[in-house]
Tab-separated table of C-alpha atoms (C1' of nucleotides) in Angstrom:
chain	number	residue	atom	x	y	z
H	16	UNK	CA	41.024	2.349	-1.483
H	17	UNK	CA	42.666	1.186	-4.501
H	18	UNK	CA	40.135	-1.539	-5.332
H	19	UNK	CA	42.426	-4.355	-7.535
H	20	UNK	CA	40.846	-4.476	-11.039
H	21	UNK	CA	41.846	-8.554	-10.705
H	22	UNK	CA	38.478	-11.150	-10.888
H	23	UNK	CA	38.571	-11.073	-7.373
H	24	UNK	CA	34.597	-11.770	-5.567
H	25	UNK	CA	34.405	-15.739	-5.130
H	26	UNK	CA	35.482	-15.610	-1.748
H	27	UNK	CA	32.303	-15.920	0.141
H	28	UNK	CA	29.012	-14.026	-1.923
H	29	UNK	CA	29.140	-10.776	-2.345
H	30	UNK	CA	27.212	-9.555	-5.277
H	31	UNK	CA	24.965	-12.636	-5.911
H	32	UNK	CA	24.189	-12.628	-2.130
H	33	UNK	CA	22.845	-8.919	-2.420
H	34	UNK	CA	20.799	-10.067	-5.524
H	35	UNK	CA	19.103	-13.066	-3.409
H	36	UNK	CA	17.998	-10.590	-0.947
H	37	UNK	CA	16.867	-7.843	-3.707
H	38	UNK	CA	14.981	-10.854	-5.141
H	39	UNK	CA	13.590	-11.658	-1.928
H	40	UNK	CA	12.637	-8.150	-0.776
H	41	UNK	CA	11.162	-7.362	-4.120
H	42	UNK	CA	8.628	-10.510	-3.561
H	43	UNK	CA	7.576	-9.778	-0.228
H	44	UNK	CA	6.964	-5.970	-0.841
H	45	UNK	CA	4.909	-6.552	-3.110
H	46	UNK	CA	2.967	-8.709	-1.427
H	47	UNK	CA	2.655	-6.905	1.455
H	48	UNK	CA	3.822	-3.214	1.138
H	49	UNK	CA	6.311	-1.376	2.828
H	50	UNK	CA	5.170	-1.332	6.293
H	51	UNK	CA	4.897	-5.502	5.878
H	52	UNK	CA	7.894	-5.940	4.427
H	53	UNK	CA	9.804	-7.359	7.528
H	54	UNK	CA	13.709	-8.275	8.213
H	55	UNK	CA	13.237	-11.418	9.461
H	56	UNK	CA	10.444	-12.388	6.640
H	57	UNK	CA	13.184	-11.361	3.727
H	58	UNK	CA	15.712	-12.830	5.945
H	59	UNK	CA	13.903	-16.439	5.974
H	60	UNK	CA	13.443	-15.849	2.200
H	61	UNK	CA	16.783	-15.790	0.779
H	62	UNK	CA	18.626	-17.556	3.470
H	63	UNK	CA	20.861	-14.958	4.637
H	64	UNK	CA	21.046	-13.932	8.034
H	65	UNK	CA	19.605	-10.164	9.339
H	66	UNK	CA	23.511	-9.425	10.110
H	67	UNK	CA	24.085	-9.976	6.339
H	68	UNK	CA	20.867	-7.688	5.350
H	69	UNK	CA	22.127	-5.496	6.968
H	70	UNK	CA	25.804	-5.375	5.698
H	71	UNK	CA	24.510	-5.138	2.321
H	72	UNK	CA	22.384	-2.202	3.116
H	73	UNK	CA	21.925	0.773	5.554
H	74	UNK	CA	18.304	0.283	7.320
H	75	UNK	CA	14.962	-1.126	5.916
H	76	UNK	CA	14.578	2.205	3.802
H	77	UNK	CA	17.411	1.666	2.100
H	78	UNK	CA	16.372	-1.950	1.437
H	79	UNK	CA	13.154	-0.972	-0.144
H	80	UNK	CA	14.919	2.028	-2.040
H	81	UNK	CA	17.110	-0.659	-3.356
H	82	UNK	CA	14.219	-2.424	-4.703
H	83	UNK	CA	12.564	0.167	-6.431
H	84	UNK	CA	15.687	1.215	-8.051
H	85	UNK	CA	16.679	-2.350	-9.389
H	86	UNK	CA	13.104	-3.356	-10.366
H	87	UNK	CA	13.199	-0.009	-12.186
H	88	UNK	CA	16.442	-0.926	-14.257
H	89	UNK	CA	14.838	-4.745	-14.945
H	90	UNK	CA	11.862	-2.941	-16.071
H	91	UNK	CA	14.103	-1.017	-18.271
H	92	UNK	CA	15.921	-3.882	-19.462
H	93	UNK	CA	12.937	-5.543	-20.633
H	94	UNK	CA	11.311	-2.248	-22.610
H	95	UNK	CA	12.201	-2.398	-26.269
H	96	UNK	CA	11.892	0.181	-27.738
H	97	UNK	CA	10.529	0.095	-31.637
H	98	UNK	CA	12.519	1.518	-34.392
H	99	UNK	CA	11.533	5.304	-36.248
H	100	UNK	CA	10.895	3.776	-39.668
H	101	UNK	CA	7.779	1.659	-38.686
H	102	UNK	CA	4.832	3.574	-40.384
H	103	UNK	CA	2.205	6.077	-39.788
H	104	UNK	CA	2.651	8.238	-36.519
H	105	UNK	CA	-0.701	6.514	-35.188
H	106	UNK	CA	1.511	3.319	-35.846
H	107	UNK	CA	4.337	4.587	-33.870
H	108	UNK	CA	2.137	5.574	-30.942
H	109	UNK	CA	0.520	2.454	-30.543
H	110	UNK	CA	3.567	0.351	-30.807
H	111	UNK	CA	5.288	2.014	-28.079
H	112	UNK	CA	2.616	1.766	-25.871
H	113	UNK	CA	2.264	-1.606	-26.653
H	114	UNK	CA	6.186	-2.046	-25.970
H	115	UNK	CA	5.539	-0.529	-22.634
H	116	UNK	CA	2.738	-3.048	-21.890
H	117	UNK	CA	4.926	-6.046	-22.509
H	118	UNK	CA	7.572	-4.661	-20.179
H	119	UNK	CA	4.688	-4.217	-17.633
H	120	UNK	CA	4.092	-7.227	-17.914
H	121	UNK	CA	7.637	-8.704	-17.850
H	122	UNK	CA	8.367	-7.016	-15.009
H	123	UNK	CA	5.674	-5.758	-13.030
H	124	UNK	CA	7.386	-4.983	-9.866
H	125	UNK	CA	8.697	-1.599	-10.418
H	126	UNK	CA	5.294	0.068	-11.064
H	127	UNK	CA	3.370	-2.478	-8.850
H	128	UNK	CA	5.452	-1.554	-5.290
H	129	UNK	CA	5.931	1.972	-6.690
H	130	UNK	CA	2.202	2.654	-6.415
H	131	UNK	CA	1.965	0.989	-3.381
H	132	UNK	CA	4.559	3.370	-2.067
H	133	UNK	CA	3.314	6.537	-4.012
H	134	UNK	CA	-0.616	5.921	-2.385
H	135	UNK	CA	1.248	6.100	1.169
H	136	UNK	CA	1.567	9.096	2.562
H	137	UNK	CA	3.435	8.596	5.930
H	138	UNK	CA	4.829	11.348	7.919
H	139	UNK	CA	8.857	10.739	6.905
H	140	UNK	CA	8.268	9.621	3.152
H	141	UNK	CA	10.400	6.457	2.009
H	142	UNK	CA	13.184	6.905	0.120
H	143	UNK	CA	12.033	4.339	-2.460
H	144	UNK	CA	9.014	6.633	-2.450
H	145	UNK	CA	10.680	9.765	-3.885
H	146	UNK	CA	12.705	7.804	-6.434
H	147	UNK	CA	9.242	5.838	-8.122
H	148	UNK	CA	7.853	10.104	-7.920
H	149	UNK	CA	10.758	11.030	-10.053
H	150	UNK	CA	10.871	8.235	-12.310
H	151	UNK	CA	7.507	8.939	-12.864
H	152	UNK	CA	7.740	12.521	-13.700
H	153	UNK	CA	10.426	11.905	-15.852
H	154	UNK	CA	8.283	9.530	-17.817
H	155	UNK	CA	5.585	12.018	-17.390
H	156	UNK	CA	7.504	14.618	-19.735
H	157	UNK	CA	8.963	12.238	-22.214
H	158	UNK	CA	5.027	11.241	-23.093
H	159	UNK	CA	4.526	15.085	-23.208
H	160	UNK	CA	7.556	15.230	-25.817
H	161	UNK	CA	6.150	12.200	-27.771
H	162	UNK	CA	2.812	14.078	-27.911
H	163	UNK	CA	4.225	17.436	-28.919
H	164	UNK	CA	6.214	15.422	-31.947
H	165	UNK	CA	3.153	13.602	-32.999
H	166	UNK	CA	0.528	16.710	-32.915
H	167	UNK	CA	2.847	19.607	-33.203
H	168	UNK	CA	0.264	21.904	-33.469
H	169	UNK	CA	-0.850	21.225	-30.263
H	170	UNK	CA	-1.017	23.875	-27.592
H	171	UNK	CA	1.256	23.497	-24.575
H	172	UNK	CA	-1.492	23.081	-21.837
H	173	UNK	CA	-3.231	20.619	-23.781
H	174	UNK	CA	-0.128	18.741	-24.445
H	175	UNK	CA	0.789	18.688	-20.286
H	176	UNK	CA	-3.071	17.688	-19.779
H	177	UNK	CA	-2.943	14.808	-22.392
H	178	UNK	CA	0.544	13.855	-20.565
H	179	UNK	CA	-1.044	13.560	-17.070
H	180	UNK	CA	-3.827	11.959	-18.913
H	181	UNK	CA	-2.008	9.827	-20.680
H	182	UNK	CA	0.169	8.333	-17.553
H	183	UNK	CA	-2.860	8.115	-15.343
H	184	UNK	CA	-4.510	5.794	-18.286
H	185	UNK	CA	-1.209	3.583	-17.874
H	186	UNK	CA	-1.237	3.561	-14.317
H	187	UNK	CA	-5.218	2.723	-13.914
H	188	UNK	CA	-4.825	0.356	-16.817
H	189	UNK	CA	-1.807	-1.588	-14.861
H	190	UNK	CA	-4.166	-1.307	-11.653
H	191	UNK	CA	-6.498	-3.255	-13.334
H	192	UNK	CA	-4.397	-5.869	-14.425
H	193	UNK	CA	-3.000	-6.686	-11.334
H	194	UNK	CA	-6.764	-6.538	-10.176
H	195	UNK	CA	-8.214	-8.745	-12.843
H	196	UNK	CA	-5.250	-10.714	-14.076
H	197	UNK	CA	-4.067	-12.162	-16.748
H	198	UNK	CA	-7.239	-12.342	-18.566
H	199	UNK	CA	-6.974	-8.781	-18.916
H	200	UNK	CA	-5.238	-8.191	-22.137
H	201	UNK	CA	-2.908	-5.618	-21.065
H	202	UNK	CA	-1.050	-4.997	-24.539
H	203	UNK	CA	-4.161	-4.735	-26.537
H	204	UNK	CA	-5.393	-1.982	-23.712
H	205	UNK	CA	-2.295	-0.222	-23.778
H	206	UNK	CA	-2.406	0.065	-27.327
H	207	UNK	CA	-5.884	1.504	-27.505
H	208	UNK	CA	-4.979	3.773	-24.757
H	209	UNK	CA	-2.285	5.292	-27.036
H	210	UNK	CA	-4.649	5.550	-29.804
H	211	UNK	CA	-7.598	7.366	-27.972
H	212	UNK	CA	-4.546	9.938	-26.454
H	213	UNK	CA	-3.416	10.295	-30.045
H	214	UNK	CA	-6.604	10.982	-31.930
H	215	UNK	CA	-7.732	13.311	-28.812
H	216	UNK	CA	-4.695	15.431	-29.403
H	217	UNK	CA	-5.964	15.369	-33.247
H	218	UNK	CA	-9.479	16.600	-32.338
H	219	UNK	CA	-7.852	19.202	-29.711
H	220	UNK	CA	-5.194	20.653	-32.643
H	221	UNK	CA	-8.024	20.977	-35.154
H	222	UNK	CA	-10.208	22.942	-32.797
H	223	UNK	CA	-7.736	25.162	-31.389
H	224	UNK	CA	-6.345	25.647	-34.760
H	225	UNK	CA	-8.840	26.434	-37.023
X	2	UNK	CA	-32.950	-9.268	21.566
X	3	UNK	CA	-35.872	-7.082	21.909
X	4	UNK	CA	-33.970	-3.664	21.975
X	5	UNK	CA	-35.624	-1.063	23.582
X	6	UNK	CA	-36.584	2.060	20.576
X	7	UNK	CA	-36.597	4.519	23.373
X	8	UNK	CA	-33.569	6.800	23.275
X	9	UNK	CA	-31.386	5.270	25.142
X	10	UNK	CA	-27.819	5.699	24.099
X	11	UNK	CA	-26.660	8.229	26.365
X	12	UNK	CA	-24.722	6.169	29.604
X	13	UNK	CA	-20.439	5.560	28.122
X	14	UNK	CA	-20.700	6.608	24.557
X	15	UNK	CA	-21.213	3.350	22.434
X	16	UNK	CA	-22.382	5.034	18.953
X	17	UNK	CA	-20.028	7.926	19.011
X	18	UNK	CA	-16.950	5.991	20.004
X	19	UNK	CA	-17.019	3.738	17.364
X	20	UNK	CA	-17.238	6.826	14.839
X	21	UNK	CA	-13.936	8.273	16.645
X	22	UNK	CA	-12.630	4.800	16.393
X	23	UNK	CA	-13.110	5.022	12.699
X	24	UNK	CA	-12.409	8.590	12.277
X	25	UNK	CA	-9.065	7.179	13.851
X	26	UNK	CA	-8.732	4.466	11.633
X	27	UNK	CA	-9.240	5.934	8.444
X	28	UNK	CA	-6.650	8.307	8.898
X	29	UNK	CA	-3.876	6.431	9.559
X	30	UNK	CA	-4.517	3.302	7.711
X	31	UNK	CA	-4.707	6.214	4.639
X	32	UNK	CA	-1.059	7.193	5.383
X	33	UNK	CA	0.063	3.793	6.078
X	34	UNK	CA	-1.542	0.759	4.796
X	35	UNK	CA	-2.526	-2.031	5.986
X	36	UNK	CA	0.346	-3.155	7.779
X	37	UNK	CA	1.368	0.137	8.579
X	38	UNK	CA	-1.865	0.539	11.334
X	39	UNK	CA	-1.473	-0.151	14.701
X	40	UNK	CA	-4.050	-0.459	16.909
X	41	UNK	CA	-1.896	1.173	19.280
X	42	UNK	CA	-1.456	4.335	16.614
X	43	UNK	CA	-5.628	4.523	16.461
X	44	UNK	CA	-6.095	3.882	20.453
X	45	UNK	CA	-3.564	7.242	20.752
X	46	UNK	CA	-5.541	8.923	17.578
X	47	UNK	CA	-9.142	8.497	18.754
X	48	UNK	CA	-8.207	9.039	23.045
X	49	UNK	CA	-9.698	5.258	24.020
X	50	UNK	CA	-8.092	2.514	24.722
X	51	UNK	CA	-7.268	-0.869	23.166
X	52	UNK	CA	-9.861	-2.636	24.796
X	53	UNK	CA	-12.445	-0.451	23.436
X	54	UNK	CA	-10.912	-0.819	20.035
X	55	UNK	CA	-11.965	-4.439	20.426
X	56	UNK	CA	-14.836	-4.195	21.788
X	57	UNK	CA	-16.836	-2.923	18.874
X	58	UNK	CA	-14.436	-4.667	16.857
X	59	UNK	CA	-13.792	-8.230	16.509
X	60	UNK	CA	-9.956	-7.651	15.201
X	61	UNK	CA	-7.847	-5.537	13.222
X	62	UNK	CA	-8.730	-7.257	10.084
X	63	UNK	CA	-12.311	-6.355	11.096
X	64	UNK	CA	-11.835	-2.797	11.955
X	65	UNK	CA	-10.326	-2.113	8.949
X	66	UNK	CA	-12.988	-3.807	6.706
X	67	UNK	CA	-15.484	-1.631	8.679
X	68	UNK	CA	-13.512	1.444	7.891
X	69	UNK	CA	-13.502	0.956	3.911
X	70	UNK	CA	-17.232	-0.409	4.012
X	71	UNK	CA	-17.886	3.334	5.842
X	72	UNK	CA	-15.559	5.412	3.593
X	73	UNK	CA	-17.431	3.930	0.738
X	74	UNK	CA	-20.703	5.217	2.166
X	75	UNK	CA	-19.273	8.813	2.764
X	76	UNK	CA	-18.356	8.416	-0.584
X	77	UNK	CA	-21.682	7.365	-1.702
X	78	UNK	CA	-23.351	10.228	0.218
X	79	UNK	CA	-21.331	12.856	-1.728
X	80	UNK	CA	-22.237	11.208	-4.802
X	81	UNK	CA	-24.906	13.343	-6.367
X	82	UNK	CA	-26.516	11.965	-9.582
X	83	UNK	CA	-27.398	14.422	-11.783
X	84	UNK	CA	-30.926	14.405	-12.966
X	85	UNK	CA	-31.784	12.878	-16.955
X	86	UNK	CA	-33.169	15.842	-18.173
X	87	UNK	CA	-29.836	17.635	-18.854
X	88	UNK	CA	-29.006	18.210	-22.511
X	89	UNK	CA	-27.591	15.468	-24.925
X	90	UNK	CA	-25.720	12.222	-23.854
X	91	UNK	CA	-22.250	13.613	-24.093
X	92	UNK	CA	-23.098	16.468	-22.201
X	93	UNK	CA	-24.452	13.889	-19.565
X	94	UNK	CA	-21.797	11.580	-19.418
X	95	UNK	CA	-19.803	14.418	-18.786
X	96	UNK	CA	-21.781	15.757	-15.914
X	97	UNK	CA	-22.199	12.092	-14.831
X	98	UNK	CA	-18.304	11.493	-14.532
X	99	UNK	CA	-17.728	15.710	-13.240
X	100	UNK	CA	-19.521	14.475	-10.091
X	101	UNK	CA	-18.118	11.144	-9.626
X	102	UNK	CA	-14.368	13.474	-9.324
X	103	UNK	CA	-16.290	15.708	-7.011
X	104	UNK	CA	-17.405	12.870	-4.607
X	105	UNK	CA	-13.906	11.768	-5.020
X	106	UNK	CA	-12.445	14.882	-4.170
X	107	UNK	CA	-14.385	15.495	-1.052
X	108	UNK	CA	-14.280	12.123	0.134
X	109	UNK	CA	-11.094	10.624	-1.134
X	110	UNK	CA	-10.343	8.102	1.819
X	111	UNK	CA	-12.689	5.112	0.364
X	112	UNK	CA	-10.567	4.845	-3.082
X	113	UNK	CA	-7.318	5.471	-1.591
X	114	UNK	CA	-7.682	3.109	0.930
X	115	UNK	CA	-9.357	0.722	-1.638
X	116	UNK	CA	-6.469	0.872	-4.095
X	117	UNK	CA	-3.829	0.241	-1.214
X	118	UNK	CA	-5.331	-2.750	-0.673
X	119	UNK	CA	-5.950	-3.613	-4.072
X	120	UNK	CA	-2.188	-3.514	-5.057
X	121	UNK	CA	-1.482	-5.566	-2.012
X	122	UNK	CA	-1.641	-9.343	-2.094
X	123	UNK	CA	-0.733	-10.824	1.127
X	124	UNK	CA	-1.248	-14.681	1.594
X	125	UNK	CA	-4.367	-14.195	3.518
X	126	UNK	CA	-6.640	-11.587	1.987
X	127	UNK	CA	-7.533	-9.017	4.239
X	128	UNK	CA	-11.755	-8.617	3.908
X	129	UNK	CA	-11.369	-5.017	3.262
X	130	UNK	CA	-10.026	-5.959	0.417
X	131	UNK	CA	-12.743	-8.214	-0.435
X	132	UNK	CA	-15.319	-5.772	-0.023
X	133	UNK	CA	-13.518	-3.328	-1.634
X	134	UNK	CA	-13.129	-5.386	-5.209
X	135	UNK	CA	-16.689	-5.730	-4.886
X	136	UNK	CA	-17.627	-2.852	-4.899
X	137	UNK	CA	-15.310	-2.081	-7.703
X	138	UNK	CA	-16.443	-4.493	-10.117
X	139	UNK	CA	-20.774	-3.556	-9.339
X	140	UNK	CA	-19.433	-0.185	-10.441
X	141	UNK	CA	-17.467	-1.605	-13.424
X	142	UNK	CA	-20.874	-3.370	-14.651
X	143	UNK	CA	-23.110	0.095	-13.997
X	144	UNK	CA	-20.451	1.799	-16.090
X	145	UNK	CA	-20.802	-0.553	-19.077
X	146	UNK	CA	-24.632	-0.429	-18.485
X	147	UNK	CA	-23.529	3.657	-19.107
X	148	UNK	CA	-21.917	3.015	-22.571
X	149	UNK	CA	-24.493	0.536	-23.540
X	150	UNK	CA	-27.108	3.281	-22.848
X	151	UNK	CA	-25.387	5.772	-24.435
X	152	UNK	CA	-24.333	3.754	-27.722
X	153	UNK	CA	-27.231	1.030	-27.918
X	154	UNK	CA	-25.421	-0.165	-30.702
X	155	UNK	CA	-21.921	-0.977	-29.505
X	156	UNK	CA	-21.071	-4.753	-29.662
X	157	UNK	CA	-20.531	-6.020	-26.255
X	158	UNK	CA	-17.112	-6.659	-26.075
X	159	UNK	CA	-16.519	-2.816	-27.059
X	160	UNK	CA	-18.510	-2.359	-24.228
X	161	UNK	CA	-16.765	-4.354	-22.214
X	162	UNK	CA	-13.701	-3.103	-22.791
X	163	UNK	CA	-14.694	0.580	-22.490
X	164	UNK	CA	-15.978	0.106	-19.432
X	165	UNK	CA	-12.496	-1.272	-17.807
X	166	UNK	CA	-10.990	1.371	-19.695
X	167	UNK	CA	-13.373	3.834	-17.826
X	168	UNK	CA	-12.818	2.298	-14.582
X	169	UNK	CA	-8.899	2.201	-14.916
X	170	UNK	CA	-8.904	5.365	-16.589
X	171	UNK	CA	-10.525	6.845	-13.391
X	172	UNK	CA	-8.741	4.850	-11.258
X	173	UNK	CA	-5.445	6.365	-12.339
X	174	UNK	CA	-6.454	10.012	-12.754
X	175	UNK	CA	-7.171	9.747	-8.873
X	176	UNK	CA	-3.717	8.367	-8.151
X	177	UNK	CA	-2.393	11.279	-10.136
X	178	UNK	CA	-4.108	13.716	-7.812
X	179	UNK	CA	-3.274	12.383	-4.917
X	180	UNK	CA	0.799	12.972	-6.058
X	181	UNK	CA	0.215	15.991	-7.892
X	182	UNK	CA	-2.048	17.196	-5.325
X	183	UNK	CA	-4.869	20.243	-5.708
X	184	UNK	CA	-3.243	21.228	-8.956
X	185	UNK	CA	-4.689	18.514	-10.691
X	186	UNK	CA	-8.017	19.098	-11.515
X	187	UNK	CA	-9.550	15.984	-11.155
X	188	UNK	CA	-13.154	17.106	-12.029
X	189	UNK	CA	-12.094	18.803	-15.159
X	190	UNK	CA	-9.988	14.840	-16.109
X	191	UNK	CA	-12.585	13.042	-15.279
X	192	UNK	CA	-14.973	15.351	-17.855
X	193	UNK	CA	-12.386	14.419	-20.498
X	194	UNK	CA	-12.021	10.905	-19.645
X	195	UNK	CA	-15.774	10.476	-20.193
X	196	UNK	CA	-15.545	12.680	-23.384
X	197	UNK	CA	-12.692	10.296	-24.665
X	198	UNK	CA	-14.958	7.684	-23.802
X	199	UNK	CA	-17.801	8.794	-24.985
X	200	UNK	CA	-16.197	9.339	-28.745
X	201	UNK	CA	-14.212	6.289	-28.680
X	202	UNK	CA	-17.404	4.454	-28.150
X	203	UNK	CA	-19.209	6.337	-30.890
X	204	UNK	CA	-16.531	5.712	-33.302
X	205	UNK	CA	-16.371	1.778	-32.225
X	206	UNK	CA	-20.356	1.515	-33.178
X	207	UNK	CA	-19.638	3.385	-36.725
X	208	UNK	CA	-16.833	0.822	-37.169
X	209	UNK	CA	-18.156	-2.166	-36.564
X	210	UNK	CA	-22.051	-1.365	-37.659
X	211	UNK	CA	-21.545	0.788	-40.740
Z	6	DC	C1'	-31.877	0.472	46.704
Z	7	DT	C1'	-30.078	-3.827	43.652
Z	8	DC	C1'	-28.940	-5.847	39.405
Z	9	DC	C1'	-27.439	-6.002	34.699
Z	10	DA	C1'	-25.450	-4.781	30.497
Z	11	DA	C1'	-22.690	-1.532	28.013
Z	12	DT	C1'	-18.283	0.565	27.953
Z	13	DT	C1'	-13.850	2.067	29.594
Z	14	DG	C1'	-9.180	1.875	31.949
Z	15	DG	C1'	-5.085	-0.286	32.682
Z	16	DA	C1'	-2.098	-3.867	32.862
Z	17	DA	C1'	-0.191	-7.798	30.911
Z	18	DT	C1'	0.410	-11.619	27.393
Z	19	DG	C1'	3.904	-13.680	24.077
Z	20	DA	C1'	5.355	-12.657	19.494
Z	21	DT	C1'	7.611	-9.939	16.369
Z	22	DC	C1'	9.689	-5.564	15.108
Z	23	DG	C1'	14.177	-3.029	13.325
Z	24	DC	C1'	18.617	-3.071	14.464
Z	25	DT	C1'	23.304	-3.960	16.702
Z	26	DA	C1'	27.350	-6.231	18.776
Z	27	DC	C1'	30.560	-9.431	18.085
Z	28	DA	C1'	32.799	-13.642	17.201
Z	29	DG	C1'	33.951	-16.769	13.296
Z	30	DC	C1'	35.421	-17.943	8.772
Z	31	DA	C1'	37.250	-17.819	4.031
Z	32	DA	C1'	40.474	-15.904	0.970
Z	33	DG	C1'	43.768	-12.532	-1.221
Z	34	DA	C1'	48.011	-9.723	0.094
Z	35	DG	C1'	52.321	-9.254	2.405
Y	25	DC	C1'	52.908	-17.891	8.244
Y	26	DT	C1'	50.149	-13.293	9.530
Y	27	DC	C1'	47.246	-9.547	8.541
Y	28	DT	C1'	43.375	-7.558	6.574
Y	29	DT	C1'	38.988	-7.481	4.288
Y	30	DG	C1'	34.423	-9.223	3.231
Y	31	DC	C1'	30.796	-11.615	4.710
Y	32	DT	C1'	28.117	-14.916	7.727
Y	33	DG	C1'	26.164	-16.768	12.163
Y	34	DT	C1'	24.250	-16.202	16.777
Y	35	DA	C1'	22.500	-13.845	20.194
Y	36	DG	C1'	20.226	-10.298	22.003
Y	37	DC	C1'	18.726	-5.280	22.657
Y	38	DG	C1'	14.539	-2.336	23.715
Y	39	DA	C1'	10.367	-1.143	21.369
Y	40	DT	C1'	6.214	-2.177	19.523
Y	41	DC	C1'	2.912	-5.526	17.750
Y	42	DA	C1'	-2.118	-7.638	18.122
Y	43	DT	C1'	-4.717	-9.336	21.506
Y	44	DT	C1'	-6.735	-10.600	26.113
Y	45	DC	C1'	-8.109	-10.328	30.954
Y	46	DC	C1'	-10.428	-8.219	34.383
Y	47	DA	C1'	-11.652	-4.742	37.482
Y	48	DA	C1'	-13.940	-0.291	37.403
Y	49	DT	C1'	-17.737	2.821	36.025
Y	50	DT	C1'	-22.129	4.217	34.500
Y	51	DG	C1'	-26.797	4.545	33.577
Y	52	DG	C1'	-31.315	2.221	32.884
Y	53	DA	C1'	-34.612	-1.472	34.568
Y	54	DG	C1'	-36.663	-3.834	38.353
DNA sequence: CTCCAATTGGAATGATCGCTACAGCAAGAG
DNA sequence: CTCTTGCTGTAGCGATCATTCCAATTGGAG
């Protein structure tokens, strides 16, 4: 068990052949779900032999679990988040969203395949299922935080309902992308998304307010 | 080809089987895509066999086309317009969008299924997939027709882009019920997604035309 | 009755499914 | 050198896949 700490992983693949079937999986999920993507398809993709697919991981759920969870962490990689100092809250709100967007579109796998998995509802729910549901929620509150720092005044079930709201928007909006492609200007939507949830929350804080 | 108008329909089953067929179908393709139905899952579902499945059917590409061209009826049939005489626009657009949720709520199968297949893009596109995008984009155009109505003097690219917003918008809200589940109140979202909407577009026209 | 068309039942097709068993090979450790 | 570990290659397991064939059955038309 005492792994040596020594540059030691040239010997056959290792690492970079578990990334070649990732990137293979990733591709044919998304083309063609869970239930569609097959061993032997992801297996004639990257090269590799079944026997080596299934060294690398447990079964077919924990393939596609796999996926979600790396596609998650490029997505992550490729969201930039914008500094504090930028200008006017508005500013702020439609930057990030616009941020978001460009990582969307960057990387368009993790959300893609995880509503394709989150609109299934088979009997024994995926694995890769349950972690896109928590990612999600997750997300979910740190909108709600974002919109309780920008409209403090807000009250907390309007804050939750302009959270789901909010998240839903991004989710259609990607939908429709994917849907219309890349003549949809996904940035420029995101951003206007962020503004109409923003000045909503203004208009809700003023009435409940006054 | 001359087929006889007296009531004859009585002798195997014929109409009725093809309902349980879809009544089959719809389920399970609903829990598990495309991919994910077996004719063999729908024969055990709907108590006939195989052979009936493809006898009203021409193949499973066919049967499931037939099963989102249905669901969209049901859908349709739940639909109730609300009449023109209701109070001012907003109020209408409201109303409008409350029962759009409700139709959605009671018959949820046509935009689940829709979606699923939506998000997937296999080589060869299935033709419920087709149909489904169709349908889709007639109500993306009755939606801008909508906005236009309600603010005659929005340019049309604001009203273009409102109504993909509305569309995705909706879209998404109904992929947040179906993972939140009952506790989302999708009528009461899709009231404030037209209200968003609605003021959004109001605010565009002031922008642009004052 | 006979005949025909509409359905159903059941069996079978070859292909593909997820998954496993196991031998082979390359390389670091002793 | 040998031994072990990490990974690949081949073959094959039983199950299930979409689809087809064909022999019943059934009721209306003649």
């Amino acid at each position: 068990m005492t792994r040596p700490q020594t540059t030691r992983r040239k010997r056959a693949n290792g690492v970079e052949s578990r990334q070649r079937i990732l990137d293979a999986a990733v591709e044919i999920a998304g083309e063609r779900g869970y239930e569609g993507t097959s061993i032997a398809a992801v297996s004639a993709k990257c090269g590799l032999p079944a026997s080596s697919i299934y060294w690398h991981f447990k079964d077919k759920d924990d393939l596609i679990a796999a996926v979600i969870e790396r596609s998650f962490e490029t997505w992550l990689t490729a969201l930039v988040l914008p500094g504090e100092e930028t200008g006017t809250p508005l500013e702020r709100a439609t930057a990030m969203a616009a941020n978001v967007a460009k990582a969307l579109v960057d990387a368009p796998d993790f959300l893609r395949l995880g509503l394709m998995l989150a609109l299934e509802r088979r009997p024994v729910e995926p694995r890769g299922r349950t972690v896109f549901l928590q990612v999600r929620e997750i997300s979910r509150r740190r909108i709600g935080e974002v919109i309780r720092t920008l409209a403090p005044d807000l009250d907390e079930d309007a804050a939750h309902t302009l959270a789901d709201y909010a998240v839903a928007g991004a989710d259609g909006l990607f939908i429709h992308r994917e849907i219309a492609g890349d003549a949809f200007d996904l940035v420029a939507m995101f951003a206007l998304h962020a503004r109409l949830v923003y000045e909503a929350a203004l208009r809700m804080t003023a009435r409940s307010g006054g």
